[in-house]
mmCIF file of C-alpha atoms in Angstrom:
data_model
loop_
_atom_site.group_PDB
_atom_site.id
_atom_site.type_symbol
_atom_site.label_atom_id
_atom_site.label_comp_id
_atom_site.label_asym_id
_atom_site.label_seq_id
_atom_site.Cartn_x
_atom_site.Cartn_y
_atom_site.Cartn_z
ATOM 1 C CA UNK A 92 91.893 91.379 115.932
ATOM 2 C CA UNK A 93 89.670 93.764 117.890
ATOM 3 C CA UNK A 94 87.880 94.754 114.687
ATOM 4 C CA UNK A 95 87.271 91.106 113.826
ATOM 5 C CA UNK A 96 85.849 90.541 117.328
ATOM 6 C CA UNK A 97 83.496 93.499 117.058
ATOM 7 C CA UNK A 98 82.274 92.219 113.666
ATOM 8 C CA UNK A 99 81.562 88.804 115.173
ATOM 9 C CA UNK A 100 79.806 90.441 118.120
ATOM 10 C CA UNK A 101 77.667 92.487 115.691
ATOM 11 C CA UNK A 102 76.863 89.322 113.715
ATOM 12 C CA UNK A 103 75.787 87.574 116.930
ATOM 13 C CA UNK A 104 73.526 90.493 117.890
ATOM 14 C CA UNK A 105 72.012 90.523 114.423
ATOM 15 C CA UNK A 106 71.367 86.768 114.608
ATOM 16 C CA UNK A 107 69.796 87.318 118.040
ATOM 17 C CA UNK A 108 67.463 89.996 116.575
ATOM 18 C CA UNK A 109 66.341 87.569 113.849
ATOM 19 C CA UNK A 110 65.752 84.719 116.289
ATOM 20 C CA UNK A 111 63.819 86.968 118.676
ATOM 21 C CA UNK A 112 61.670 88.485 115.954
ATOM 22 C CA UNK A 113 60.857 85.048 114.516
ATOM 23 C CA UNK A 114 60.343 82.978 117.635
ATOM 24 C CA UNK A 115 60.497 85.150 120.728
ATOM 25 C CA UNK A 116 62.906 84.589 123.587
ATOM 26 C CA UNK A 117 62.527 80.775 123.485
ATOM 27 C CA UNK A 118 64.139 80.822 120.026
ATOM 28 C CA UNK A 119 67.196 82.642 121.349
ATOM 29 C CA UNK A 120 69.558 79.774 122.223
ATOM 30 C CA UNK A 121 73.328 79.464 121.955
ATOM 31 C CA UNK A 122 73.104 76.510 119.507
ATOM 32 C CA UNK A 123 70.824 78.618 117.277
ATOM 33 C CA UNK A 124 73.203 81.610 117.515
ATOM 34 C CA UNK A 125 76.148 79.366 116.641
ATOM 35 C CA UNK A 126 74.285 77.917 113.660
ATOM 36 C CA UNK A 127 73.192 81.340 112.354
ATOM 37 C CA UNK A 128 76.660 82.858 112.585
ATOM 38 C CA UNK A 129 78.757 79.812 111.684
ATOM 39 C CA UNK A 130 80.668 80.158 114.964
ATOM 40 C CA UNK A 131 81.374 77.242 117.259
ATOM 41 C CA UNK A 132 79.081 77.168 120.290
ATOM 42 C CA UNK A 133 82.135 77.602 122.533
ATOM 43 C CA UNK A 134 82.938 80.817 120.605
ATOM 44 C CA UNK A 135 79.479 82.206 121.343
ATOM 45 C CA UNK A 136 80.293 81.817 125.050
ATOM 46 C CA UNK A 137 83.445 83.909 124.560
ATOM 47 C CA UNK A 138 81.228 86.848 123.617
ATOM 48 C CA UNK A 139 78.263 86.302 125.908
ATOM 49 C CA UNK A 140 78.197 84.302 129.120
ATOM 50 C CA UNK A 141 74.403 83.760 129.001
ATOM 51 C CA UNK A 142 71.196 84.460 127.070
ATOM 52 C CA UNK A 143 70.513 87.212 129.587
ATOM 53 C CA UNK A 144 73.801 88.863 128.562
ATOM 54 C CA UNK A 145 72.730 88.794 124.897
ATOM 55 C CA UNK A 146 69.367 90.331 125.799
ATOM 56 C CA UNK A 147 71.019 92.968 127.975
ATOM 57 C CA UNK A 148 73.362 93.997 125.167
ATOM 58 C CA UNK A 149 70.469 94.225 122.683
ATOM 59 C CA UNK A 150 68.588 96.401 125.161
ATOM 60 C CA UNK A 151 71.617 98.653 125.524
ATOM 61 C CA UNK A 152 72.124 98.911 121.752
ATOM 62 C CA UNK A 153 68.614 98.858 120.250
ATOM 63 C CA UNK A 154 66.309 100.460 122.806
ATOM 64 C CA UNK A 155 68.023 103.860 122.779
ATOM 65 C CA UNK A 156 68.004 103.944 118.948
ATOM 66 C CA UNK A 157 64.317 103.051 118.849
ATOM 67 C CA UNK A 158 63.459 105.549 121.604
ATOM 68 C CA UNK A 159 65.451 108.267 119.805
ATOM 69 C CA UNK A 160 63.403 107.729 116.630
ATOM 70 C CA UNK A 161 60.175 108.195 118.589
ATOM 71 C CA UNK A 162 61.605 111.228 120.405
ATOM 72 C CA UNK A 163 62.703 112.782 117.107
ATOM 73 C CA UNK A 164 59.187 112.403 115.677
ATOM 74 C CA UNK A 165 57.682 113.933 118.821
ATOM 75 C CA UNK A 166 60.073 116.874 118.869
ATOM 76 C CA UNK A 167 58.928 117.887 115.355
ATOM 77 C CA UNK A 168 55.326 118.266 116.553
ATOM 78 C CA UNK A 169 54.189 121.788 117.427
ATOM 79 C CA UNK A 170 51.375 120.963 119.870
ATOM 80 C CA UNK A 171 50.916 118.548 122.789
ATOM 81 C CA UNK A 172 48.261 116.703 120.726
ATOM 82 C CA UNK A 173 50.731 116.508 117.855
ATOM 83 C CA UNK A 174 53.328 115.013 120.216
ATOM 84 C CA UNK A 175 50.842 112.372 121.387
ATOM 85 C CA UNK A 176 49.978 111.515 117.783
ATOM 86 C CA UNK A 177 53.686 111.294 116.833
ATOM 87 C CA UNK A 178 54.338 109.077 119.878
ATOM 88 C CA UNK A 179 51.682 106.604 118.749
ATOM 89 C CA UNK A 180 52.375 106.759 115.001
ATOM 90 C CA UNK A 181 56.157 106.421 115.226
ATOM 91 C CA UNK A 182 56.018 103.404 117.541
ATOM 92 C CA UNK A 183 53.569 101.683 115.183
ATOM 93 C CA UNK A 184 55.631 102.653 112.124
ATOM 94 C CA UNK A 185 58.545 100.723 113.630
ATOM 95 C CA UNK A 186 56.576 97.484 114.049
ATOM 96 C CA UNK A 187 57.887 95.826 110.883
ATOM 97 C CA UNK A 188 61.465 96.657 111.836
ATOM 98 C CA UNK A 189 63.379 93.611 113.163
ATOM 99 C CA UNK A 190 65.035 95.674 115.861
ATOM 100 C CA UNK A 191 61.618 96.713 117.113
ATOM 101 C CA UNK A 192 60.275 93.151 116.944
ATOM 102 C CA UNK A 193 63.249 91.978 118.974
ATOM 103 C CA UNK A 194 62.593 94.746 121.505
ATOM 104 C CA UNK A 195 58.933 93.687 121.790
ATOM 105 C CA UNK A 196 59.919 90.035 122.270
ATOM 106 C CA UNK A 197 62.404 91.046 124.949
ATOM 107 C CA UNK A 198 59.861 93.263 126.729
ATOM 108 C CA UNK A 199 57.370 90.406 126.865
ATOM 109 C CA UNK A 200 59.848 88.025 128.486
ATOM 110 C CA UNK A 201 61.116 87.472 131.985
ATOM 111 C CA UNK A 202 64.106 89.758 132.185
ATOM 112 C CA UNK A 203 66.890 89.920 134.667
ATOM 113 C CA UNK A 204 67.361 93.138 136.613
ATOM 114 C CA UNK A 205 70.184 94.428 134.396
ATOM 115 C CA UNK A 206 68.143 94.210 131.215
ATOM 116 C CA UNK A 207 65.068 95.700 132.919
ATOM 117 C CA UNK A 208 67.171 98.617 134.118
ATOM 118 C CA UNK A 209 68.496 99.318 130.602
ATOM 119 C CA UNK A 210 64.993 99.223 129.156
ATOM 120 C CA UNK A 211 63.704 101.518 131.894
ATOM 121 C CA UNK A 212 66.514 103.977 131.240
ATOM 122 C CA UNK A 213 65.825 104.063 127.490
ATOM 123 C CA UNK A 214 62.078 104.280 128.011
ATOM 124 C CA UNK A 215 62.562 106.950 130.655
ATOM 125 C CA UNK A 216 63.203 109.729 128.141
ATOM 126 C CA UNK A 217 60.204 108.712 126.066
ATOM 127 C CA UNK A 218 57.895 108.488 129.051
ATOM 128 C CA UNK A 219 59.148 111.862 130.301
ATOM 129 C CA UNK A 220 58.323 113.456 126.935
ATOM 130 C CA UNK A 221 54.826 112.007 126.780
ATOM 131 C CA UNK A 222 54.121 112.822 130.450
ATOM 132 C CA UNK A 223 55.103 116.429 129.709
ATOM 133 C CA UNK A 224 52.807 116.590 126.656
ATOM 134 C CA UNK A 225 49.909 115.136 128.673
ATOM 135 C CA UNK A 226 50.592 117.621 131.461
ATOM 136 C CA UNK A 227 50.515 120.445 128.905
ATOM 137 C CA UNK A 228 47.094 119.165 127.814
ATOM 138 C CA UNK A 229 45.868 119.708 131.370
ATOM 139 C CA UNK A 230 45.988 116.147 132.701
ATOM 140 C CA UNK A 231 45.979 116.039 136.486
ATOM 141 C CA UNK A 232 47.555 112.533 136.432
ATOM 142 C CA UNK A 233 49.836 112.621 133.382
ATOM 143 C CA UNK A 234 51.973 109.635 134.505
ATOM 144 C CA UNK A 235 48.974 107.344 134.804
ATOM 145 C CA UNK A 236 47.597 108.659 131.510
ATOM 146 C CA UNK A 237 50.991 107.927 129.881
ATOM 147 C CA UNK A 238 50.873 104.283 131.048
ATOM 148 C CA UNK A 239 47.328 103.846 129.707
ATOM 149 C CA UNK A 240 48.315 105.517 126.447
ATOM 150 C CA UNK A 241 51.191 103.033 126.102
ATOM 151 C CA UNK A 242 48.623 100.270 126.620
ATOM 152 C CA UNK A 243 46.786 101.450 123.490
ATOM 153 C CA UNK A 244 50.082 101.437 121.571
ATOM 154 C CA UNK A 245 50.991 97.944 122.828
ATOM 155 C CA UNK A 246 47.571 96.572 121.843
ATOM 156 C CA UNK A 247 47.914 98.107 118.370
ATOM 157 C CA UNK A 248 51.450 96.656 118.032
ATOM 158 C CA UNK A 249 50.106 93.177 118.825
ATOM 159 C CA UNK A 250 47.230 93.636 116.371
ATOM 160 C CA UNK A 251 49.629 94.608 113.574
ATOM 161 C CA UNK A 252 52.090 91.817 114.470
ATOM 162 C CA UNK A 253 49.328 89.222 114.309
ATOM 163 C CA UNK A 254 48.625 90.281 110.732
ATOM 164 C CA UNK A 255 45.052 91.074 111.763
ATOM 165 C CA UNK A 256 42.301 91.442 109.181
ATOM 166 C CA UNK A 257 42.691 95.228 109.223
ATOM 167 C CA UNK A 258 45.343 97.081 107.310
ATOM 168 C CA UNK A 259 48.199 98.325 109.564
ATOM 169 C CA UNK A 260 47.401 101.927 108.538
ATOM 170 C CA UNK A 261 43.793 101.463 109.684
ATOM 171 C CA UNK A 262 44.990 100.056 113.019
ATOM 172 C CA UNK A 263 47.388 103.000 113.388
ATOM 173 C CA UNK A 264 44.659 105.566 112.597
ATOM 174 C CA UNK A 265 42.280 103.900 115.061
ATOM 175 C CA UNK A 266 44.945 103.867 117.781
ATOM 176 C CA UNK A 267 45.733 107.564 117.178
ATOM 177 C CA UNK A 268 42.029 108.493 117.268
ATOM 178 C CA UNK A 269 41.473 106.505 120.461
ATOM 179 C CA UNK A 270 44.595 107.960 122.087
ATOM 180 C CA UNK A 271 43.684 111.545 121.224
ATOM 181 C CA UNK A 272 40.046 111.195 122.280
ATOM 182 C CA UNK A 273 41.175 109.473 125.457
ATOM 183 C CA UNK A 274 43.868 111.925 126.432
ATOM 184 C CA UNK A 275 41.587 114.899 125.842
ATOM 185 C CA UNK A 276 39.615 113.375 128.702
#
């Protein structure tokens, strides 16, 4: 029985990822989850008491995986500049991934404190790594530089998501060039 429940829970999370990546947080409703999974709406409530609970669980499950992929790419780089480049490239490489799209949709929405805390915790390791790399490059305000650097990444993510005129690789290269020129100060 427990195995069956965990399969249904996984199916609900997967349906939530699809809904989020297609229509943002407005699309994530219990009727839509019920329809996608073939469960009765009352069954959805047995797994999650609210939309916020679904979002919180996705944050707990997906953010750390996504952050770990970025961290792994950064840890392979030999130099601080290489780490910055890996940080930008790996985040943009994950844009097409549904998990990442769901994460972006969640980040853009009004979150309750629990979900915000889980995102902060998962992002914490990433931010710490990039702050360290920026410090190694001689930045006197590496935390502020890290936030601005993430702004470049977020803008590039939106550009790729919109299916802008430019090729995603061109957007990625431009973001990397801008980040590296910017962080060299």
